[in-house]
């Protein structure tokens, strides 16, 4: 397994639309395992392939307290979303140190393939619901800061560019 590099906003590659996985083979299983290692190392609750510059519809998540319940979603599709919406604070491994509130469907149902290529359905509420909607957005090339005002987004963009420059300088 290997840890993968996570793209940082405002990297334009984060706006790439991912294509469906044609077959769940060894290459995809290796990608899934590397994404899980990367997500756990970064202490994230989810990771989309887009964030590691692979533009195929693959998501990993683990919203358990004990960090021992990995969920793999290949070619995920939202098949139902509640009318009820909920406002909750979000963060993103591609936009470190930034947290802000985003409105999402309170509950969603997703259909996907698992690591073995088996179709399954998952109903999500709470953090898992927020997370799966956030990850599916990544696959569509959308980062959560795009739900914020243009003013906030511009401030975040400036802050991220400054932070990257400082990290470059300080090694
Ligand atoms: O680790 C993460 N935490 C999080 C918190 C609230 C809402 C969404 C998330 S997802 C994020 C990891 C990430 O960037 N996934 O794309
Ligand atoms: Ni994210």
PDB file of C-alpha atoms and ligand atoms in Angstrom, residues 51 92-93 134-135 138, ligand 2:
ATOM      1  CA  UNK A  51      -8.459  14.337  -4.633  1.00  0.00           C
ATOM      2  CA  UNK A  92     -12.014  18.994   3.318  1.00  0.00           C
ATOM      3  CA  UNK A  93      -8.572  17.416   3.097  1.00  0.00           C
ATOM      4  CA  UNK A 134     -19.392  15.789  -0.210  1.00  0.00           C
ATOM      5  CA  UNK A 135     -17.490  12.903  -1.878  1.00  0.00           C
ATOM      6  CA  UNK A 138     -15.712  15.740  -5.646  1.00  0.00           C
TER       7      UNK A 138
HETATM    8 NI1  LIG B   2     -13.227  16.808   0.493  1.00  0.00          NI
END
